[in-house]
Short mmCIF file of C-alpha atoms and ligand atoms in Angstrom, two decimals:
data_model
loop_
_atom_site.label_atom_id
_atom_site.label_comp_id
_atom_site.label_asym_id
_atom_site.label_seq_id
_atom_site.Cartn_x
_atom_site.Cartn_y
_atom_site.Cartn_z
CA MET E 1 0.00 0.00 0.00
CA LYS E 2 1.32 3.43 -0.95
CA PRO E 3 1.02 5.76 2.05
CA VAL E 4 -1.63 8.42 2.48
CA LEU E 5 -0.22 11.67 3.88
CA PHE E 6 -1.81 14.37 6.03
CA ALA E 7 -0.45 17.85 6.76
CA SER E 8 -1.83 21.23 7.79
CA ASP E 9 -0.94 24.65 9.14
CA LEU E 10 1.93 25.45 6.80
CA HIS E 11 1.02 29.16 6.89
CA LEU E 12 2.95 29.67 3.65
CA SER E 13 4.04 33.24 3.02
CA ASP E 14 6.97 35.17 1.59
CA SER E 15 7.94 36.15 5.11
CA ASP E 16 8.89 32.51 5.89
CA PRO E 17 10.87 31.38 2.81
CA GLU E 18 12.43 28.40 4.65
CA THR E 19 9.00 26.85 5.12
CA VAL E 20 8.13 27.45 1.45
CA THR E 21 11.37 25.65 0.51
CA ALA E 22 10.69 22.80 2.95
CA PHE E 23 7.16 22.34 1.65
CA LEU E 24 8.28 22.35 -2.01
CA ALA E 25 10.92 19.72 -1.11
CA PHE E 26 8.24 17.65 0.62
CA LEU E 27 6.01 17.86 -2.48
CA ALA E 28 8.89 16.84 -4.74
CA GLY E 29 10.02 14.12 -2.30
CA PRO E 30 7.95 12.01 0.12
CA ALA E 31 4.62 13.21 -1.28
CA ARG E 32 5.45 11.62 -4.65
CA GLN E 33 5.53 8.16 -3.07
CA ALA E 34 2.03 8.65 -1.65
CA SER E 35 -1.29 7.72 -3.22
CA GLN E 36 -2.98 10.73 -1.63
CA LEU E 37 -2.05 13.97 0.08
CA TYR E 38 -4.58 15.65 2.36
CA LEU E 39 -3.86 19.27 3.28
CA LEU E 40 -6.15 20.07 6.19
CA GLY E 41 -6.24 23.84 6.21
CA ASP E 42 -4.08 26.92 6.76
CA VAL E 43 -1.78 25.96 3.89
CA PHE E 44 -1.47 29.72 3.41
CA GLU E 45 -0.82 32.44 5.99
CA TYR E 46 -3.99 34.03 4.68
CA TRP E 47 -6.09 33.89 1.53
CA ALA E 48 -7.51 37.11 0.10
CA GLY E 49 -9.24 35.57 -2.92
CA ASP E 50 -8.48 33.38 -5.94
CA ASP E 51 -7.76 36.54 -7.97
CA ASP E 52 -4.61 37.15 -5.87
CA ASP E 53 -1.96 36.13 -8.39
CA ASP E 54 0.92 36.59 -5.98
CA PRO E 55 3.95 34.63 -7.34
CA LEU E 56 3.92 32.41 -4.22
CA ASN E 57 0.36 31.29 -4.94
CA THR E 58 1.35 30.49 -8.52
CA ARG E 59 4.42 28.51 -7.41
CA ILE E 60 2.44 26.45 -4.91
CA ALA E 61 -0.34 25.74 -7.42
CA ALA E 62 2.24 24.58 -9.98
CA ALA E 63 3.98 22.31 -7.45
CA LEU E 64 0.69 20.76 -6.29
CA HIS E 65 -0.42 20.32 -9.89
CA ALA E 66 2.86 18.58 -10.75
CA LEU E 67 2.36 16.26 -7.79
CA ALA E 68 -1.20 15.46 -8.81
CA SER E 69 -0.14 14.88 -12.43
CA GLN E 70 2.44 12.26 -11.44
CA GLY E 71 -0.20 10.27 -9.55
CA THR E 72 -0.71 11.60 -6.01
CA ALA E 73 -4.31 12.72 -5.52
CA VAL E 74 -4.32 16.10 -3.76
CA SER E 75 -7.15 17.28 -1.48
CA LEU E 76 -7.43 20.67 0.17
CA MET E 77 -9.53 21.64 3.18
CA HIS E 78 -10.13 25.19 4.37
CA GLY E 79 -8.51 26.49 7.53
CA ASN E 80 -9.40 29.59 9.50
CA ARG E 81 -6.77 31.56 7.53
CA ASP E 82 -7.55 30.40 4.00
CA PHE E 83 -11.28 29.63 4.01
CA LEU E 84 -11.75 31.97 1.05
CA LEU E 85 -9.70 29.64 -1.16
CA GLY E 86 -12.06 28.66 -3.96
CA HIS E 87 -12.64 26.11 -6.68
CA ASP E 88 -10.70 28.20 -9.23
CA TYR E 89 -7.50 27.95 -7.24
CA ALA E 90 -8.14 24.29 -6.36
CA ARG E 91 -8.41 23.60 -10.09
CA ARG E 92 -5.07 25.34 -10.67
CA CYS E 93 -3.62 22.94 -8.06
CA GLY E 94 -5.21 19.88 -9.68
CA ALA E 95 -6.81 19.40 -6.26
CA THR E 96 -10.21 18.59 -4.80
CA LEU E 97 -11.69 20.98 -2.24
CA LEU E 98 -13.05 19.11 0.79
CA ASP E 99 -15.83 19.94 3.24
CA ASP E 100 -14.98 20.29 6.93
CA PRO E 101 -15.45 17.75 8.43
CA VAL E 102 -15.19 15.02 5.83
CA LEU E 103 -15.38 11.28 6.35
CA ILE E 104 -13.00 9.15 4.33
CA GLU E 105 -12.11 5.50 4.34
CA LEU E 106 -8.59 4.38 5.02
CA ALA E 107 -7.82 0.69 4.51
CA GLY E 108 -11.55 0.04 4.89
CA ARG E 109 -11.84 2.00 8.16
CA PRO E 110 -13.70 5.28 8.70
CA LEU E 111 -11.52 8.32 9.34
CA LEU E 112 -12.82 11.81 9.99
CA LEU E 113 -10.78 14.83 8.82
CA SER E 114 -11.21 18.39 10.04
CA HIS E 115 -9.19 21.58 10.32
CA GLY E 116 -10.02 21.65 14.03
CA ASP E 117 -10.98 25.27 14.71
CA ALA E 118 -14.70 24.42 14.93
CA LEU E 119 -13.86 22.15 17.89
CA CYS E 120 -12.37 25.02 19.91
CA THR E 121 -15.78 25.78 21.39
CA ASP E 122 -14.41 27.40 24.59
CA ASP E 123 -13.00 30.24 22.45
CA LEU E 124 -16.29 32.12 22.24
CA PRO E 125 -14.98 35.34 20.61
CA TYR E 126 -13.38 33.23 17.89
CA GLN E 127 -16.54 31.15 17.33
CA GLN E 128 -18.56 34.38 16.95
CA PHE E 129 -16.02 35.70 14.46
CA ARG E 130 -16.06 32.38 12.62
CA GLN E 131 -19.83 32.34 12.35
CA MET E 132 -19.75 35.80 10.80
CA VAL E 133 -17.02 35.24 8.22
CA ARG E 134 -18.29 31.81 7.11
CA GLN E 135 -21.59 33.26 5.87
CA PRO E 136 -21.76 33.17 2.05
CA ALA E 137 -23.33 36.65 1.81
CA TRP E 138 -20.64 38.10 4.02
CA GLN E 139 -17.91 36.43 1.95
CA ALA E 140 -19.41 37.68 -1.31
CA ALA E 141 -19.41 41.24 0.04
CA PHE E 142 -15.80 40.89 1.17
CA LEU E 143 -14.67 39.44 -2.16
CA GLY E 144 -16.47 42.28 -3.95
CA GLN E 145 -13.88 44.73 -2.63
CA PRO E 146 -10.64 45.50 -4.50
CA LEU E 147 -7.76 43.12 -3.64
CA ALA E 148 -5.71 45.84 -1.92
CA ALA E 149 -8.63 46.76 0.33
CA ARG E 150 -9.14 43.08 1.22
CA LYS E 151 -5.46 42.68 2.11
CA ALA E 152 -5.58 45.81 4.29
CA GLU E 153 -8.64 44.49 6.12
CA ILE E 154 -7.01 41.09 6.62
CA ALA E 155 -3.96 42.83 8.13
CA ARG E 156 -6.27 44.62 10.60
CA ILE E 157 -8.03 41.37 11.48
CA ARG E 158 -4.72 39.53 11.92
CA ALA E 159 -3.55 42.28 14.31
CA ALA E 160 -6.84 42.15 16.24
CA SER E 161 -6.61 38.36 16.40
CA GLU E 162 -3.01 38.41 17.68
CA ALA E 163 -3.98 40.95 20.36
CA ALA E 164 -7.04 38.89 21.33
CA LYS E 165 -4.93 35.72 21.63
CA GLN E 166 -2.58 37.43 24.10
CA ALA E 167 -5.50 37.84 26.47
CA LYS E 168 -6.76 34.25 26.11
CA ALA E 169 -5.81 31.40 28.40
CA ILE E 170 -3.91 28.61 26.59
CA GLU E 171 -6.59 26.04 27.47
CA ILE E 172 -9.44 27.85 25.74
CA MET E 173 -7.48 27.79 22.47
CA ASP E 174 -7.40 23.97 22.47
CA VAL E 175 -10.22 21.72 21.30
CA ASN E 176 -13.00 21.05 23.78
CA ALA E 177 -13.13 17.33 24.69
CA THR E 178 -16.94 17.30 24.75
CA ALA E 179 -17.04 18.84 21.27
CA VAL E 180 -14.69 16.08 20.06
CA VAL E 181 -16.84 13.33 21.59
CA THR E 182 -20.08 14.88 20.26
CA LEU E 183 -18.61 15.07 16.76
CA LEU E 184 -17.19 11.53 16.79
CA ALA E 185 -20.50 10.14 18.11
CA GLN E 186 -22.01 11.10 14.74
CA TYR E 187 -19.47 8.92 12.89
CA PRO E 188 -19.54 5.41 14.35
CA GLY E 189 -16.12 3.87 14.70
CA ALA E 190 -14.28 6.76 13.09
CA HIS E 191 -10.94 8.12 14.28
CA LEU E 192 -10.07 11.80 13.81
CA ILE E 193 -7.21 13.79 12.31
CA HIS E 194 -7.11 17.57 12.68
CA GLY E 195 -4.72 20.50 12.83
CA HIS E 196 -5.12 24.13 13.89
CA THR E 197 -4.01 23.95 17.53
CA HIS E 198 -0.31 23.38 16.72
CA ARG E 199 -0.19 20.79 19.51
CA PRO E 200 0.93 17.64 17.68
CA ALA E 201 0.01 14.54 19.64
CA SER E 202 -2.19 11.51 19.60
CA HIS E 203 -5.07 11.33 22.09
CA ARG E 204 -7.74 8.78 22.97
CA HIS E 205 -11.37 9.60 23.64
CA GLU E 206 -14.04 7.27 24.91
CA VAL E 207 -17.02 7.51 22.55
CA GLN E 208 -20.04 5.22 22.74
CA HIS E 209 -18.13 2.72 24.91
CA GLY E 210 -15.25 2.47 22.48
CA LEU E 211 -11.88 4.22 22.23
CA ARG E 212 -11.26 6.57 19.35
CA GLN E 213 -7.93 8.02 18.40
CA ARG E 214 -7.44 11.73 17.66
CA TRP E 215 -4.25 12.73 15.88
CA VAL E 216 -3.26 16.41 15.95
CA LEU E 217 -0.99 17.60 13.13
CA PRO E 218 2.05 19.84 13.73
CA ASP E 219 2.39 23.33 12.25
CA TRP E 220 5.25 24.31 9.96
CA TYR E 221 7.53 27.23 10.80
CA ALA E 222 11.05 28.40 9.86
CA GLY E 223 11.61 25.38 7.64
CA LYS E 224 10.48 22.86 10.26
CA GLY E 225 7.26 20.91 10.07
CA GLY E 226 5.84 17.46 9.86
CA TYR E 227 3.15 15.19 8.56
CA LEU E 228 1.26 12.04 9.37
CA ALA E 229 1.62 8.99 7.11
CA ALA E 230 -0.89 6.16 7.02
CA ASP E 231 -0.07 2.74 5.64
CA GLU E 232 -0.89 -0.88 6.50
CA ARG E 233 1.11 -0.54 9.74
CA GLY E 234 -1.03 2.36 10.95
CA LEU E 235 -0.32 6.07 11.33
CA THR E 236 3.13 7.51 11.96
CA PHE E 237 4.32 11.09 12.50
CA HIS E 238 7.28 12.26 10.41
CA GLY E 239 9.26 15.42 11.13
CA ILE E 240 10.57 17.72 8.42
CA ASN E 241 13.99 19.10 9.39
CA GLN E 242 13.31 18.01 12.98
CA ASP E 243 12.62 14.90 15.01
CA ALA E 244 8.96 14.04 15.27
CA ALA E 245 9.46 14.17 19.04
CA TRP E 246 5.72 14.41 19.62
CA ARG E 247 5.23 10.79 18.47
O1 LIG S 1 -5.00 32.23 13.06
P1 LIG S 1 -4.51 32.10 14.45
O2 LIG S 1 -4.10 30.71 14.78
O3 LIG S 1 -3.44 33.11 14.76
O4 LIG S 1 -5.72 32.49 15.41
C1 LIG S 1 -6.94 31.80 15.27
C2 LIG S 1 -8.09 32.75 15.50
N1 LIG S 1 -7.97 33.93 14.62
C3 LIG S 1 -8.43 33.88 13.37
C4 LIG S 1 -8.25 35.11 12.53
C5 LIG S 1 -7.21 34.83 11.45
O5 LIG S 1 -5.94 34.71 12.03
C6 LIG S 1 -7.19 35.92 10.42
C7 LIG S 1 -8.13 35.64 9.29
C8 LIG S 1 -7.46 35.96 7.98
C9 LIG S 1 -8.24 35.48 6.75
C10 LIG S 1 -9.39 36.32 6.52
C11 LIG S 1 -9.98 36.35 5.21
C12 LIG S 1 -11.35 36.89 5.38
C13 LIG S 1 -11.36 38.28 5.79
C14 LIG S 1 -12.43 38.66 6.72
C15 LIG S 1 -12.65 40.15 6.64
C16 LIG S 1 -13.51 40.75 7.76
O6 LIG S 1 -8.94 32.90 12.87
C17 LIG S 1 -8.14 33.20 16.92
C18 LIG S 1 -8.19 31.98 17.82
C19 LIG S 1 -6.98 31.11 17.55
O7 LIG S 1 -6.99 30.71 16.18
C20 LIG S 1 -6.92 29.84 18.40
O8 LIG S 1 -7.96 28.96 18.04
O9 LIG S 1 -8.23 32.39 19.17
O10 LIG S 1 -9.34 33.91 17.07
C21 LIG S 1 -9.30 35.23 17.39
O11 LIG S 1 -8.30 35.74 17.89
C22 LIG S 1 -10.57 35.98 17.10
C23 LIG S 1 -10.84 37.08 18.12
O12 LIG S 1 -10.99 36.54 19.41
C24 LIG S 1 -12.09 37.85 17.75
C25 LIG S 1 -12.08 38.48 16.39
C26 LIG S 1 -11.02 39.55 16.22
C27 LIG S 1 -11.12 40.20 14.86
C28 LIG S 1 -12.24 41.19 14.84
C29 LIG S 1 -12.35 41.86 13.52
C30 LIG S 1 -11.99 43.28 13.64
C31 LIG S 1 -12.17 43.94 12.32
C32 LIG S 1 -11.14 45.01 12.13
C33 LIG S 1 -11.05 45.39 10.70
C34 LIG S 1 -12.25 46.10 10.20
MN1 LIG S 2 -5.87 27.19 11.88
#
């Protein structure tokens, strides 16, 4: 069995060229041996709209398209930074855009994939913000503005978000265990992979008298990152330019 790979939270931007290089090397390397690559959100630092033809966006689309063309199916899920990424850009990547959450089958077993931000239910200000910006009408109005105005507004939101995070306790920015159990109860037997919290680990939750595994993906920063690989032996964390010490 060729492995299936999962990664998220790359936060690609020109301000972190080492991570761009590491990700391109990953796409040209280990990802080529995989049957599928799932990118579970926040691939980009932010996404202002598919009409943003920044050279970085073009480079990443070309690299993903090359990967897909040589036989690795590529799937993209939205994160809280890049939820405006649309079907146009996915097409340029040769990728499929996934819902959040999405249920897949891995070696005949159900596996649920999510970005993870929706599970952070203790972070009430964030959930209010999320509810607002995920409304189609609101997104259409935002995308109707000129690109420069959108980027300026995103910079203001990023600053407000960073300031808000300073005032939040660490625990409220993690997933809520009850939210995890409630979600998994809707998908009998399924295990869960998500990102967003940047707390790579594997956890167990008791759901409907059975144990379910929850794998949390690492973020990528300054050329270091990691991914999860699934094959017949199970799931294994792999570090990029670092030990996957969180195994
Ligand atoms: O991203 P991260 O990990 O740093 O923090 C997230 C939560 N923050 C966000 C905001 C994103 O970082 C920025 C979104 C950029 C893409 C936007 C495109 C659409 C544009 C919309 C235009 C209006 O997701 C953060 C969580 C944290 O994860 C941990 O889970 O805590 O949530 C917040 O900090 C949200 C704040 O608590 C509340 C909202 C602050 C912004 C208010 C908007 C002010 C508008 C000013 C400009 C007019
Ligand atoms: Mn995120």
